[in-house]
Amino acid sequence: TIFFLNHIWCAILVTLNVTMVLIDVVALMYLWGLSINSVSIVNLVLAIGLAVDYSAHVAHAFMSATGTRNERACKSMMEMGSDVIHGAFSTFLAVLVLSTSQSYIFRSLFQQFFGICIFGALHGLVVLPVVLSLVGPPTSKTEEEWVNKHPDAETSQQPTKLDGVELTSRANAKTPPPTVNSMAQVDVDGGPKVVGVPNMDVGAVENSKS
């Protein structure tokens, strides 16, 4: 998670968020009468991966956004909120068919994954954005730092000359460029008449006598 988020404080916040999800799942196991055994431990290990998935994506979007903490928290929710909801809902649908099973293994798998989906989505979409908006780390986007160091970069004027040739803006031109409807014949000294080839993008090609 540290390498993924590229900030140790943000990784610590995600780790604390995942820890709280595991505590909630264990509390739900106590309410449902599930004991700690090899089956429930395996499901709790799987819960770590799912909870990290819900929280890390929101934290990464927060680190990539610009603005104040509140603005970045809102941007992270707008960017990753729907994805987290879809992921939690699809996982819940995947284990929903196990709810009617008579097997202890399948029934405990549904009960624990039910808690993982509910608590993981709530902590990733509600708790973590609020914590990040209060004590979140600064953004890791280098473009914002460059703009802060060069405030006049966006308002700089465009070049008016290129290799000694003066450039004119099409938007500032008073008259539209000329168009060619016919091909003009030009006399060349000591030779036959040459037909000038028009350039439809710029206008008629002017042929001068050498």
XYZ file of N, CA, C and O in Angstrom:
840
model
N 0.830 -1.204 0.000
C 0.000 0.000 0.000
C 0.865 1.255 0.000
O 0.504 2.263 -0.601
N 2.008 1.198 0.675
C 2.894 2.358 0.710
C 3.402 2.681 -0.691
O 3.432 3.843 -1.118
N 3.807 1.651 -1.449
C 4.295 1.885 -2.803
C 3.155 2.324 -3.723
O 3.358 3.103 -4.655
N 1.951 1.826 -3.478
C 0.811 2.171 -4.320
C 0.395 3.624 -4.124
O 0.097 4.334 -5.080
N 0.381 4.087 -2.884
C -0.052 5.446 -2.583
C 1.093 6.450 -2.590
O 0.858 7.651 -2.664
N 2.311 5.967 -2.443
C 3.507 6.817 -2.487
C 3.513 7.857 -1.366
O 4.077 8.946 -1.524
N 2.887 7.537 -0.249
C 2.905 8.432 0.910
C 2.633 7.601 2.157
O 1.608 6.916 2.245
N 3.547 7.654 3.120
C 3.453 6.778 4.276
C 2.278 7.146 5.176
O 1.610 6.268 5.746
N 1.965 8.448 5.321
C 0.857 8.844 6.191
C -0.485 8.395 5.606
O -1.366 7.925 6.333
N -0.640 8.501 4.304
C -1.868 8.030 3.661
C -1.981 6.516 3.786
O -3.072 5.983 3.998
N -0.853 5.803 3.669
C -0.875 4.349 3.838
C -1.253 3.962 5.263
O -1.954 2.968 5.479
N -0.813 4.743 6.249
C -1.177 4.468 7.643
C -2.675 4.656 7.850
O -3.333 3.858 8.538
N -3.242 5.705 7.241
C -4.686 5.930 7.367
C -5.479 4.792 6.730
O -6.493 4.350 7.285
N -5.016 4.291 5.594
C -5.693 3.166 4.955
C -5.567 1.911 5.817
O -6.528 1.137 5.956
N -4.400 1.693 6.416
C -4.208 0.527 7.276
C -5.116 0.582 8.498
O -5.718 -0.435 8.886
N -5.244 1.757 9.098
C -6.157 1.908 10.235
C -7.604 1.672 9.806
O -8.397 1.071 10.554
N -7.949 2.112 8.622
C -9.304 1.908 8.128
C -9.592 0.426 7.915
O -10.678 -0.066 8.252
N -8.620 -0.311 7.372
C -8.785 -1.754 7.180
C -8.874 -2.473 8.520
O -9.662 -3.423 8.682
N -8.092 -2.025 9.499
C -8.153 -2.628 10.839
C -9.529 -2.466 11.464
O -10.061 -3.399 12.085
N -10.130 -1.292 11.289
C -11.472 -1.075 11.827
C -12.501 -1.956 11.125
O -13.460 -2.428 11.753
N -12.305 -2.207 9.829
C -13.212 -3.109 9.115
C -13.116 -4.517 9.687
O -14.141 -5.192 9.904
N -11.910 -4.984 9.960
C -11.744 -6.315 10.544
C -12.373 -6.400 11.930
O -12.981 -7.415 12.291
N -12.242 -5.349 12.727
C -12.869 -5.334 14.054
C -14.386 -5.415 13.927
O -15.056 -6.141 14.693
N -14.950 -4.696 12.970
C -16.397 -4.752 12.753
C -16.842 -6.149 12.318
O -17.901 -6.641 12.754
N -16.051 -6.794 11.450
C -16.406 -8.132 10.992
C -16.341 -9.132 12.139
O -17.218 -10.011 12.281
N -15.332 -9.020 12.994
C -15.226 -9.915 14.160
C -16.398 -9.688 15.111
O -16.948 -10.646 15.690
N -16.804 -8.427 15.294
C -17.959 -8.145 16.137
C -19.237 -8.755 15.541
O -20.084 -9.281 16.274
N -19.361 -8.700 14.214
C -20.516 -9.323 13.572
C -20.485 -10.834 13.732
O -21.539 -11.475 13.908
N -19.310 -11.428 13.696
C -19.177 -12.862 13.926
C -19.643 -13.236 15.335
O -20.293 -14.267 15.533
N -19.341 -12.402 16.308
C -19.780 -12.665 17.683
C -21.303 -12.598 17.788
O -21.931 -13.427 18.467
N -21.908 -11.620 17.085
C -23.361 -11.506 17.137
C -24.042 -12.679 16.448
O -25.140 -13.096 16.859
N -23.439 -13.230 15.416
C -24.005 -14.363 14.693
C -23.586 -15.708 15.281
O -23.990 -16.756 14.776
N -22.761 -15.689 16.291
C -22.358 -16.923 16.942
C -21.310 -17.726 16.190
O -21.211 -18.948 16.386
N -20.509 -17.067 15.365
C -19.439 -17.752 14.637
C -18.184 -17.807 15.502
O -17.758 -16.790 16.059
N -17.597 -18.955 15.608
C -16.389 -19.137 16.413
C -15.144 -18.906 15.563
O -15.194 -18.939 14.324
N -14.027 -18.668 16.244
C -12.753 -18.497 15.559
C -12.169 -19.885 15.274
O -11.776 -20.615 16.188
N -12.118 -20.251 14.013
C -11.559 -21.543 13.597
C -10.828 -21.354 12.282
O -10.648 -20.217 11.799
N -10.395 -22.450 11.687
C -9.622 -22.364 10.441
C -10.439 -21.761 9.302
O -9.904 -21.035 8.458
N -11.728 -22.036 9.274
C -12.572 -21.500 8.192
C -12.745 -19.997 8.337
O -12.592 -19.232 7.366
N -13.059 -19.539 9.529
C -13.275 -18.104 9.737
C -11.973 -17.312 9.592
O -11.994 -16.160 9.142
N -10.831 -17.910 9.963
C -9.555 -17.214 9.818
C -9.226 -17.001 8.339
O -8.742 -15.935 7.934
N -9.483 -18.020 7.524
C -9.255 -17.861 6.082
C -10.133 -16.758 5.514
O -9.679 -15.936 4.690
N -11.368 -16.685 5.940
C -12.258 -15.624 5.459
C -11.806 -14.251 5.939
O -11.967 -13.249 5.215
N -11.246 -14.184 7.145
C -10.733 -12.902 7.632
C -9.508 -12.450 6.844
O -9.313 -11.255 6.617
N -8.680 -13.398 6.429
C -7.545 -13.039 5.578
C -8.029 -12.504 4.241
O -7.484 -11.522 3.699
N -9.066 -13.116 3.681
C -9.661 -12.590 2.451
C -10.278 -11.215 2.673
O -10.298 -10.377 1.759
N -10.775 -10.981 3.872
C -11.383 -9.683 4.177
C -10.364 -8.559 4.100
O -10.700 -7.418 3.741
N -9.105 -8.865 4.438
C -8.074 -7.826 4.370
C -7.909 -7.336 2.931
O -7.850 -6.129 2.671
N -7.853 -8.274 1.993
C -7.705 -7.876 0.595
C -8.880 -7.080 0.068
O -8.691 -6.097 -0.658
N -10.082 -7.474 0.436
C -11.258 -6.731 -0.033
C -11.337 -5.350 0.597
O -11.672 -4.368 -0.068
N -11.048 -5.258 1.889
C -11.113 -3.963 2.566
C -10.050 -3.002 2.033
O -10.293 -1.796 1.901
N -8.858 -3.533 1.726
C -7.817 -2.690 1.137
C -8.259 -2.176 -0.228
O -8.020 -1.010 -0.583
N -8.924 -3.012 -0.988
C -9.396 -2.603 -2.312
C -10.374 -1.447 -2.218
O -10.325 -0.517 -3.027
N -11.274 -1.484 -1.243
C -12.256 -0.409 -1.091
C -11.609 0.894 -0.655
O -12.006 1.982 -1.097
N -10.632 0.817 0.222
C -10.038 2.028 0.799
C -8.901 2.590 -0.049
O -8.764 3.814 -0.163
N -8.081 1.726 -0.621
C -6.900 2.198 -1.338
C -7.267 2.985 -2.592
O -6.586 3.948 -2.943
N -8.333 2.591 -3.281
C -8.720 3.316 -4.487
C -9.182 4.733 -4.155
O -8.865 5.684 -4.883
N -9.922 4.885 -3.070
C -10.354 6.223 -2.659
C -9.156 7.060 -2.240
O -9.048 8.250 -2.583
N -8.235 6.461 -1.494
C -7.046 7.191 -1.052
C -6.165 7.578 -2.235
O -5.601 8.680 -2.268
N -6.027 6.709 -3.215
C -5.219 7.030 -4.387
C -5.845 8.159 -5.193
O -5.133 9.046 -5.704
N -7.167 8.163 -5.338
C -7.840 9.267 -6.027
C -7.672 10.571 -5.258
O -7.539 11.644 -5.855
N -7.664 10.496 -3.923
C -7.447 11.689 -3.104
C -6.041 12.230 -3.315
O -5.840 13.451 -3.401
N -5.043 11.357 -3.396
C -3.669 11.797 -3.587
C -3.445 12.380 -4.977
O -2.573 13.230 -5.167
N -4.219 11.945 -5.949
C -4.044 12.416 -7.324
C -4.826 13.686 -7.618
O -4.578 14.320 -8.654
N -5.767 14.060 -6.743
C -6.591 15.245 -6.975
C -5.851 16.501 -6.525
O -4.862 16.443 -5.799
N -6.347 17.641 -6.975
C -5.780 18.934 -6.612
C -6.829 19.777 -5.901
O -8.027 19.537 -6.023
N -6.352 20.802 -5.178
C -7.249 21.679 -4.438
C -7.072 21.513 -2.936
O -6.073 20.959 -2.442
N -8.056 21.988 -2.188
C -8.036 21.822 -0.739
C -8.376 20.380 -0.365
O -8.752 19.575 -1.215
N -8.255 20.072 0.933
C -8.566 18.711 1.379
C -10.029 18.358 1.108
O -10.340 17.242 0.667
N -10.925 19.301 1.394
C -12.345 19.024 1.151
C -12.628 18.832 -0.337
O -13.393 17.931 -0.724
N -12.011 19.660 -1.176
C -12.226 19.523 -2.612
C -11.656 18.204 -3.125
O -12.271 17.535 -3.962
N -10.505 17.823 -2.627
C -9.904 16.561 -3.074
C -10.709 15.364 -2.589
O -10.824 14.349 -3.292
N -11.276 15.461 -1.376
C -12.126 14.371 -0.889
C -13.375 14.238 -1.754
O -13.800 13.119 -2.082
N -13.959 15.359 -2.139
C -15.139 15.310 -3.011
C -14.780 14.760 -4.388
O -15.536 13.958 -4.966
N -13.622 15.149 -4.922
C -13.204 14.640 -6.226
C -12.939 13.139 -6.178
O -13.260 12.408 -7.130
N -12.343 12.674 -5.077
C -12.089 11.234 -4.959
C -13.386 10.440 -4.882
O -13.486 9.340 -5.440
N -14.399 10.998 -4.207
C -15.687 10.318 -4.144
C -16.376 10.314 -5.505
O -16.989 9.321 -5.906
N -16.273 11.423 -6.240
C -16.886 11.487 -7.563
C -16.188 10.548 -8.542
O -16.812 9.983 -9.442
N -14.885 10.359 -8.356
C -14.127 9.538 -9.296
C -14.234 8.053 -8.984
O -14.375 7.229 -9.897
N -14.165 7.684 -7.696
C -14.089 6.273 -7.323
C -15.292 5.783 -6.534
O -15.377 4.593 -6.238
N -16.218 6.663 -6.184
C -17.356 6.250 -5.370
C -18.204 5.189 -6.036
O -18.539 4.158 -5.428
N -18.553 5.410 -7.291
C -19.396 4.438 -7.996
C -18.674 3.113 -8.191
O -19.298 2.042 -8.119
N -17.359 3.149 -8.416
C -16.606 1.912 -8.596
C -16.572 1.080 -7.321
O -16.682 -0.156 -7.361
N -16.405 1.750 -6.193
C -16.396 1.031 -4.911
C -17.766 0.416 -4.637
O -17.870 -0.737 -4.182
N -18.833 1.145 -4.919
C -20.182 0.615 -4.712
C -20.430 -0.582 -5.620
O -20.988 -1.609 -5.183
N -20.026 -0.482 -6.867
C -20.211 -1.606 -7.794
C -19.412 -2.826 -7.353
O -19.895 -3.969 -7.447
N -18.190 -2.606 -6.867
C -17.380 -3.727 -6.401
C -17.979 -4.414 -5.184
O -18.021 -5.653 -5.119
N -18.455 -3.629 -4.227
C -19.069 -4.213 -3.036
C -20.368 -4.938 -3.376
O -20.634 -6.030 -2.857
N -21.169 -4.346 -4.258
C -22.448 -4.969 -4.613
C -22.239 -6.256 -5.403
O -22.960 -7.246 -5.195
N -21.280 -6.267 -6.308
C -21.023 -7.484 -7.089
C -20.479 -8.602 -6.203
O -20.820 -9.774 -6.405
N -19.644 -8.257 -5.237
C -19.150 -9.280 -4.300
C -20.279 -9.837 -3.442
O -20.340 -11.051 -3.176
N -21.184 -8.965 -3.025
C -22.325 -9.421 -2.230
C -23.222 -10.353 -3.049
O -23.697 -11.378 -2.538
N -23.447 -10.021 -4.314
C -24.264 -10.895 -5.159
C -23.586 -12.246 -5.381
O -24.272 -13.267 -5.515
N -22.255 -12.251 -5.422
C -21.540 -13.504 -5.662
C -21.715 -14.500 -4.525
O -21.734 -15.713 -4.747
N -21.832 -13.997 -3.285
C -21.963 -14.897 -2.129
C -23.403 -14.996 -1.637
O -23.669 -15.715 -0.663
N -24.310 -14.292 -2.287
C -25.698 -14.317 -1.829
C -26.313 -15.702 -1.967
O -27.158 -16.102 -1.145
N -25.896 -16.444 -2.964
C -26.464 -17.787 -3.173
C -26.077 -18.751 -2.055
O -26.708 -19.805 -1.898
N -25.049 -18.399 -1.268
C -24.624 -19.266 -0.166
C -25.452 -19.062 1.094
O -25.268 -19.796 2.074
N -26.346 -18.077 1.091
C -27.114 -17.775 2.304
C -28.072 -18.892 2.684
O -28.418 -19.055 3.859
N -28.531 -19.679 1.724
C -29.483 -20.757 2.000
C -28.803 -22.121 2.140
O -29.492 -23.131 2.237
N -27.481 -22.135 2.143
C -26.765 -23.410 2.244
C -26.863 -23.976 3.655
O -26.920 -23.236 4.650
N -26.865 -25.307 3.751
C -26.886 -25.990 5.048
C -25.478 -26.305 5.552
O -25.325 -26.723 6.694
N -24.480 -26.071 4.729
C -23.104 -26.338 5.119
C -22.578 -25.201 5.992
O -22.800 -24.015 5.706
N -21.853 -25.566 7.043
C -21.300 -24.542 7.938
C -20.266 -23.694 7.212
O -20.194 -22.467 7.424
N -19.457 -24.296 6.360
C -18.407 -23.559 5.655
C -19.014 -22.507 4.740
O -18.608 -21.331 4.754
N -20.004 -22.900 3.945
C -20.614 -21.951 3.016
C -21.422 -20.880 3.751
O -21.430 -19.716 3.351
N -22.105 -21.295 4.822
C -22.899 -20.317 5.567
C -22.013 -19.285 6.266
O -22.322 -18.084 6.276
N -20.918 -19.733 6.851
C -19.994 -18.792 7.496
C -19.317 -17.894 6.465
O -19.037 -16.717 6.732
N -19.059 -18.446 5.266
C -18.481 -17.621 4.203
C -19.426 -16.490 3.813
O -18.985 -15.335 3.649
N -20.711 -16.790 3.704
C -21.680 -15.741 3.375
C -21.771 -14.709 4.497
O -21.785 -13.502 4.233
N -21.836 -15.153 5.737
C -21.984 -14.222 6.854
C -20.785 -13.284 6.969
O -20.940 -12.074 7.186
N -19.596 -13.813 6.799
C -18.420 -12.958 6.913
C -18.271 -12.034 5.713
O -17.941 -10.856 5.872
N -18.530 -12.541 4.515
C -18.432 -11.688 3.339
C -19.532 -10.635 3.321
O -19.338 -9.549 2.759
N -20.672 -10.943 3.912
C -21.715 -9.929 4.053
C -21.201 -8.759 4.884
O -21.374 -7.589 4.519
N -20.553 -9.068 6.004
C -19.979 -8.001 6.829
C -18.841 -7.271 6.142
O -18.700 -6.046 6.281
N -18.038 -7.994 5.367
C -16.927 -7.356 4.665
C -17.445 -6.341 3.649
O -16.934 -5.214 3.553
N -18.459 -6.722 2.886
C -19.008 -5.819 1.867
C -19.647 -4.588 2.509
O -19.423 -3.455 2.044
N -20.419 -4.800 3.558
C -21.117 -3.676 4.196
C -20.132 -2.742 4.884
O -20.088 -1.532 4.617
N -19.305 -3.286 5.773
C -18.391 -2.442 6.550
C -17.258 -1.896 5.685
O -16.811 -0.763 5.902
N -16.789 -2.692 4.715
C -15.731 -2.190 3.844
C -16.185 -1.011 3.005
O -15.455 -0.022 2.864
N -17.395 -1.096 2.446
C -17.914 0.015 1.649
C -18.200 1.240 2.512
O -17.910 2.372 2.108
N -18.742 1.031 3.712
C -19.035 2.168 4.593
C -17.755 2.873 5.035
O -17.683 4.107 5.032
N -16.748 2.107 5.415
C -15.495 2.731 5.835
C -14.770 3.381 4.664
O -14.130 4.431 4.835
N -14.856 2.775 3.475
C -14.181 3.360 2.329
C -14.870 4.585 1.763
O -14.208 5.476 1.225
N -16.191 4.663 1.887
C -16.954 5.764 1.295
C -17.386 6.821 2.293
O -17.754 7.930 1.874
N -17.374 6.499 3.582
C -17.853 7.448 4.591
C -16.736 7.847 5.539
O -16.420 9.039 5.697
N -16.116 6.872 6.191
C -15.121 7.173 7.223
C -13.833 7.724 6.616
O -13.338 8.783 7.031
N -13.287 7.020 5.633
C -11.995 7.431 5.076
C -12.027 8.804 4.411
O -11.106 9.612 4.643
N -13.032 9.157 3.585
C -13.044 10.509 3.008
C -13.114 11.611 4.066
O -12.496 12.671 3.899
N -13.856 11.366 5.153
C -13.932 12.375 6.210
C -12.577 12.540 6.887
O -12.128 13.665 7.145
N -11.909 11.428 7.159
C -10.581 11.497 7.791
C -9.585 12.189 6.865
O -8.782 13.028 7.305
N -9.627 11.874 5.580
C -8.717 12.512 4.632
C -8.990 14.005 4.492
O -8.060 14.793 4.299
N -10.253 14.401 4.566
C -10.571 15.827 4.475
C -10.097 16.608 5.685
O -9.920 17.827 5.613
N -9.867 15.914 6.802
C -9.414 16.580 8.030
C -7.903 16.533 8.185
O -7.269 17.556 8.460
N -7.319 15.354 8.028
C -5.875 15.192 8.281
C -5.179 14.536 7.097
O -4.146 13.889 7.265
N -5.729 14.676 5.905
C -5.145 14.032 4.741
C -3.825 14.657 4.335
O -3.557 15.841 4.601
N -2.948 13.889 3.691
C -1.652 14.405 3.237
C -1.809 15.311 2.028
O -2.864 15.333 1.388
N -0.772 16.074 1.691
C -0.841 16.924 0.488
C -0.860 16.096 -0.771
O -0.522 14.908 -0.772
N -1.253 16.734 -1.856
C -1.362 16.036 -3.121
C 0.006 15.637 -3.655
O 1.015 16.279 -3.361
N 0.032 14.582 -4.436
C 1.269 14.114 -5.054
C 1.335 14.465 -6.527
O 2.192 13.956 -7.242
N 0.459 15.330 -6.997
C 0.412 15.678 -8.408
C 1.455 16.746 -8.695
O 1.400 17.850 -8.153
N 2.415 16.435 -9.524
C 3.513 17.353 -9.796
C 3.087 18.525 -10.668
O 3.712 19.569 -10.647
N 1.992 18.367 -11.447
C 1.563 19.454 -12.308
C 1.146 20.672 -11.496
O 1.388 21.810 -11.892
N 0.510 20.443 -10.337
C 0.073 21.560 -9.521
C 1.273 22.319 -8.964
O 1.265 23.550 -8.891
N 2.330 21.595 -8.585
C 3.522 22.259 -8.085
C 4.168 23.104 -9.174
O 4.656 24.202 -8.928
N 4.185 22.601 -10.412
C 4.778 23.361 -11.505
C 3.975 24.621 -11.801
O 4.546 25.681 -12.056
N 2.652 24.532 -11.770
C 1.817 25.700 -12.029
C 1.996 26.740 -10.929
O 2.025 27.946 -11.191
N 2.158 26.291 -9.675
C 2.372 27.233 -8.581
C 3.697 27.968 -8.720
O 3.818 29.134 -8.349
N 4.712 27.285 -9.265
C 6.003 27.927 -9.452
C 6.032 28.819 -10.689
O 6.842 29.727 -10.792
N 5.161 28.547 -11.657
C 5.107 29.330 -12.891
C 3.672 29.817 -13.103
O 2.943 29.270 -13.926
N 3.239 30.834 -12.335
C 1.831 31.275 -12.442
C 1.498 31.913 -13.775
O 0.342 31.957 -14.172
N 2.523 32.435 -14.514
C 2.255 33.100 -15.786
C 2.388 32.162 -16.970
O 2.382 32.597 -18.119
N 2.496 30.854 -16.700
C 2.716 29.916 -17.810
C 1.501 29.818 -18.708
O 1.614 29.737 -19.927
N 0.295 29.832 -18.097
C -0.919 29.666 -18.888
C -1.283 30.921 -19.660
O -2.008 30.859 -20.638
N -0.789 32.107 -19.209
C -1.139 33.365 -19.873
C -0.029 33.866 -20.772
O -0.073 35.008 -21.209
N 0.987 33.061 -21.002
C 2.092 33.496 -21.854
C 1.603 33.654 -23.289
O 0.727 32.936 -23.760
N 2.204 34.619 -23.999
C 1.783 34.894 -25.363
C 2.368 33.865 -26.312
O 3.449 33.334 -26.094
N 1.652 33.612 -27.381
C 2.124 32.700 -28.395
C 3.165 33.397 -29.260
O 3.148 34.619 -29.426
N 4.123 32.669 -29.839
C 5.131 33.300 -30.702
C 4.499 33.907 -31.951
O 3.538 33.381 -32.504
N 5.058 35.056 -32.349
C 4.539 35.758 -33.523
C 5.431 35.567 -34.736
O 5.034 35.917 -35.842
N 6.630 35.018 -34.554
C 7.531 34.802 -35.665
C 8.142 33.419 -35.558
O 8.409 32.931 -34.465
N 8.374 32.806 -36.681
C 8.984 31.485 -36.744
C 9.979 31.474 -37.898
O 9.596 31.556 -39.062
N 11.293 31.420 -37.536
C 12.363 31.421 -38.533
C 12.276 32.630 -39.456
O 12.421 32.543 -40.678
N 12.000 33.787 -38.873
C 11.963 35.013 -39.655
C 10.673 35.255 -40.392
O 10.514 36.289 -41.043
N 9.703 34.343 -40.317
C 8.423 34.499 -41.005
C 7.383 34.947 -39.995
O 7.215 34.316 -38.943
N 6.715 36.031 -40.271
C 5.711 36.557 -39.367
C 4.460 35.691 -39.417
O 3.975 35.348 -40.497
N 3.963 35.344 -38.226
C 2.779 34.509 -38.126
C 1.571 35.381 -37.834
O 1.629 36.280 -37.002
N 0.466 35.131 -38.491
C -0.780 35.857 -38.263
C -1.832 34.880 -37.807
O -1.875 33.737 -38.260
N -2.654 35.310 -36.896
C -3.705 34.462 -36.369
C -4.908 34.489 -37.281
O -5.342 35.559 -37.732
N -5.449 33.324 -37.601
C -6.649 33.249 -38.440
C -7.837 33.894 -37.740
O -8.705 34.450 -38.363
N -7.867 33.800 -36.362
C -8.993 34.382 -35.624
C -8.980 35.899 -35.690
O -10.027 36.543 -35.633
N -7.750 36.530 -35.781
C -7.664 37.981 -35.799
C -7.707 38.560 -37.213
O -7.602 39.764 -37.392
N -7.797 37.719 -38.213
C -7.819 38.215 -39.585
C -9.121 38.947 -39.860
O -10.198 38.505 -39.466
N -9.014 40.100 -40.549
C -10.202 40.886 -40.844
C -10.982 40.305 -42.019
O -12.200 40.440 -42.093
N -10.298 39.730 -42.958
C -10.961 39.173 -44.143
C -10.649 37.696 -44.242
O -9.555 37.257 -43.855
N -11.561 36.894 -44.736
C -11.288 35.463 -44.887
C -10.254 35.217 -45.969
O -10.025 36.067 -46.824
N -9.583 34.108 -45.949
C -8.578 33.812 -46.973
C -9.217 33.671 -48.335
O -10.373 33.253 -48.457
N -8.492 34.053 -49.372
C -9.066 33.964 -50.728
C -9.261 32.531 -51.153
O -8.563 31.632 -50.717
N -10.238 32.334 -51.998
C -10.523 31.010 -52.537
C -10.338 31.035 -54.039
O -10.426 32.091 -54.682
N -10.108 29.903 -54.605
C -9.861 29.784 -56.033
C -10.992 28.994 -56.666
O -11.272 27.872 -56.234
N -11.659 29.572 -57.627
C -12.723 28.894 -58.347
C -12.280 28.409 -59.723
O -12.949 27.584 -60.337
N -11.197 28.964 -60.230
C -10.711 28.568 -61.547
C -9.200 28.594 -61.539
O -8.585 29.239 -60.698
N -8.595 27.943 -62.515
C -7.151 27.850 -62.618
C -6.667 28.879 -63.632
O -7.108 28.903 -64.779
N -5.771 29.745 -63.173
C -5.298 30.845 -64.023
C -4.079 30.405 -64.823
O -3.251 29.640 -64.348
N -3.996 30.942 -66.053
C -2.852 30.661 -66.901
C -1.846 31.794 -66.793
O -2.208 32.963 -66.808
N -0.578 31.449 -66.658
C 0.479 32.432 -66.466
C 1.492 32.271 -67.583
O 1.886 31.146 -67.917
N 1.883 33.409 -68.164
C 2.887 33.387 -69.221
C 4.273 33.312 -68.616
O 4.608 34.045 -67.689
N 5.076 32.434 -69.168
C 6.463 32.300 -68.754
C 7.339 32.718 -69.906
O 7.070 32.365 -71.059
N 8.389 33.477 -69.616
C 9.275 33.977 -70.667
C 9.863 32.829 -71.477
O 10.464 31.903 -70.911
N 9.704 32.909 -72.788
C 10.329 31.942 -73.664
C 9.731 30.560 -73.597
O 10.396 29.580 -73.934
N 8.524 30.436 -73.141
C 7.947 29.110 -73.049
C 6.445 29.152 -73.152
O 5.826 30.220 -73.284
N 5.829 28.005 -73.089
C 4.360 27.955 -73.209
C 3.683 28.474 -71.949
O 4.306 28.717 -70.918
N 2.385 28.602 -72.047
C 1.608 29.034 -70.902
C 1.532 27.915 -69.854
O 1.327 26.758 -70.200
N 1.715 28.298 -68.590
C 1.702 27.334 -67.482
C 0.471 27.598 -66.629
O 0.160 28.754 -66.316
N -0.209 26.554 -66.292
C -1.406 26.681 -65.464
C -0.997 26.662 -64.004
O -0.339 25.720 -63.543
N -1.351 27.718 -63.268
C -1.036 27.762 -61.843
C -1.921 26.805 -61.056
O -3.129 26.770 -61.258
N -1.335 26.031 -60.170
C -2.072 25.063 -59.357
C -2.573 25.758 -58.093
O -1.780 26.333 -57.350
N -3.860 25.772 -57.842
C -4.379 26.472 -56.654
C -4.117 25.701 -55.369
O -4.040 24.480 -55.375
N -3.985 26.427 -54.292
C -3.872 25.857 -52.945
C -5.147 26.195 -52.196
O -5.363 27.327 -51.807
N -6.026 25.220 -52.002
C -7.355 25.489 -51.438
C -7.297 25.866 -49.971
O -8.237 26.432 -49.441
N -6.186 25.540 -49.283
C -6.107 25.860 -47.860
C -5.675 27.302 -47.623
O -6.132 27.951 -46.691
N -4.790 27.812 -48.459
C -4.243 29.139 -48.242
C -4.824 30.131 -49.230
O -5.160 31.244 -48.910
N -5.028 29.754 -50.481
C -5.501 30.660 -51.521
C -4.804 30.334 -52.824
O -4.127 29.331 -52.973
N -4.918 31.224 -53.760
C -4.300 30.997 -55.061
C -2.796 31.140 -54.950
O -2.274 31.950 -54.194
N -2.083 30.332 -55.696
C -0.632 30.420 -55.738
C -0.241 31.546 -56.678
O -0.665 31.599 -57.832
N 0.538 32.485 -56.148
C 0.950 33.625 -56.955
C 2.250 33.261 -57.673
O 3.254 32.923 -57.058
N 2.207 33.287 -58.966
C 3.375 33.011 -59.783
C 3.926 34.329 -60.315
O 3.199 35.105 -60.953
N 5.139 34.608 -60.024
C 5.784 35.840 -60.487
C 6.827 35.502 -61.530
O 7.414 34.422 -61.494
N 7.032 36.404 -62.403
C 8.024 36.218 -63.441
C 9.413 36.379 -62.863
O 9.684 37.307 -62.144
N 10.271 35.464 -63.181
C 11.631 35.537 -62.688
C 12.482 36.438 -63.570
O 12.192 36.604 -64.749
